[in-house]
Coordinates of C-alpha atoms in Angstrom, one line a residue:
M29 CA 40.0 -57.9 30.9
I30 CA 43.0 -58.5 32.8
G31 CA 44.4 -60.5 30.0
R32 CA 47.3 -58.8 28.3
M33 CA 49.0 -58.5 31.9
L34 CA 49.6 -62.1 32.3
N35 CA 53.3 -61.3 30.7
S36 CA 54.3 -64.7 31.7
R37 CA 54.0 -68.5 33.0
V38 CA 53.8 -70.6 35.8
L39 CA 53.6 -73.8 36.6
V40 CA 50.8 -75.5 39.8
W41 CA 52.9 -77.9 41.3
R42 CA 51.3 -79.4 44.6
L43 CA 51.5 -82.6 46.5
T44 CA 50.7 -85.0 46.3
T45 CA 50.1 -88.6 48.4
T46 CA 49.5 -91.9 46.3
P47 CA 49.7 -95.0 47.6
D48 CA 53.3 -96.9 46.8
G49 CA 51.3 -100.3 46.5
A50 CA 53.0 -101.9 49.6
G51 CA 50.1 -100.4 51.5
G52 CA 52.1 -97.5 51.7
E53 CA 52.2 -93.6 50.7
V54 CA 54.1 -91.9 47.9
T55 CA 54.5 -87.3 48.8
A56 CA 55.6 -85.6 45.5
W57 CA 55.0 -82.5 44.1
V58 CA 53.0 -83.4 41.0
Q59 CA 52.5 -80.8 37.7
V60 CA 48.6 -80.6 37.5
G61 CA 48.6 -76.9 35.7
A62 CA 50.0 -74.1 33.8
Y63 CA 48.8 -70.2 33.1
P64 CA 49.7 -66.8 32.1
A65 CA 50.2 -65.1 35.1
M66 CA 52.0 -61.4 36.3
V67 CA 54.7 -62.2 39.7
S68 CA 55.2 -58.9 41.4
Q69 CA 56.7 -58.2 44.8
P70 CA 53.8 -56.8 46.6
S71 CA 53.0 -53.5 48.8
A72 CA 54.6 -51.6 51.1
S73 CA 51.1 -51.8 52.8
E74 CA 51.2 -55.7 52.1
R75 CA 54.2 -55.9 52.6
M76 CA 53.4 -54.9 56.5
L77 CA 50.1 -56.8 56.9
A78 CA 52.2 -60.1 56.0
D79 CA 54.5 -58.8 58.4
Q80 CA 51.4 -58.1 61.7
G81 CA 49.8 -61.7 60.0
Q82 CA 53.6 -63.4 60.4
S83 CA 54.1 -64.4 57.0
R84 CA 56.8 -64.2 54.8
H85 CA 55.1 -62.5 51.4
S86 CA 57.7 -61.7 49.0
H87 CA 55.7 -61.8 46.0
T88 CA 52.5 -61.5 44.4
A89 CA 50.8 -63.5 41.7
H90 CA 47.9 -62.6 39.8
L91 CA 46.1 -65.4 37.4
P92 CA 43.5 -66.1 35.0
A93 CA 39.7 -66.6 37.1
G94 CA 39.4 -69.9 37.8
A95 CA 43.2 -71.3 38.3
D96 CA 43.2 -74.1 40.2
V97 CA 46.3 -72.4 42.7
Q98 CA 45.9 -73.4 46.7
R99 CA 47.3 -72.6 49.7
G100 CA 50.3 -75.1 50.3
D101 CA 51.1 -75.2 46.4
E102 CA 54.0 -74.4 44.5
L103 CA 54.0 -71.7 41.3
R104 CA 56.9 -72.8 39.1
R105 CA 58.7 -70.3 37.1
G106 CA 62.4 -70.8 34.6
T107 CA 64.1 -71.3 37.7
Q108 CA 62.0 -70.1 40.4
V109 CA 60.3 -71.2 43.3
F110 CA 56.6 -69.3 45.0
R111 CA 55.3 -71.0 47.4
V112 CA 51.3 -70.2 47.5
L113 CA 50.3 -69.0 51.4
S114 CA 47.2 -67.8 50.6
V115 CA 44.9 -66.5 47.9
F116 CA 42.1 -64.6 46.9
E117 CA 39.2 -64.4 44.1
P118 CA 37.1 -60.9 44.2
S119 CA 33.9 -60.3 44.4
R120 CA 33.7 -60.0 41.2
P121 CA 35.5 -63.4 39.2
I122 CA 38.0 -62.3 37.1
Y123 CA 41.4 -63.2 37.9
V124 CA 43.1 -64.9 41.5
R125 CA 45.3 -64.2 43.4
A126 CA 47.8 -65.8 44.6
D127 CA 50.0 -64.3 48.5
C128 CA 53.8 -66.2 47.7
E129 CA 56.8 -66.6 49.5
A130 CA 60.0 -66.7 47.0
T131 CA 62.0 -70.1 48.2
Q132 CA 65.0 -72.3 47.1
H133 CA 65.4 -75.2 46.3
Q134 CA 68.4 -77.4 47.0
P135 CA 69.9 -79.7 44.0

């Protein structure tokens, strides 16, 4: 149903902590998935709601139902990086919606 609208592909990256073998931990971004997606800018009313919650909602991503996406993840599409602020599923699970903030990484 929503499949034909998912016109690009995003990689899902998650900040993961693992033991370093010497009693400490190493934290690094790890790719945990790749999904078809539609990434667009939010409507004026969605931006207004985000502003009221003091959030920087700059993009909305729609992914297939069951996509493993969590708050704090990054969606990467080419050189674009979107930090996931929140994740929603409709009452009938036909897609996953992730409200995101576009970010820029330092080289």
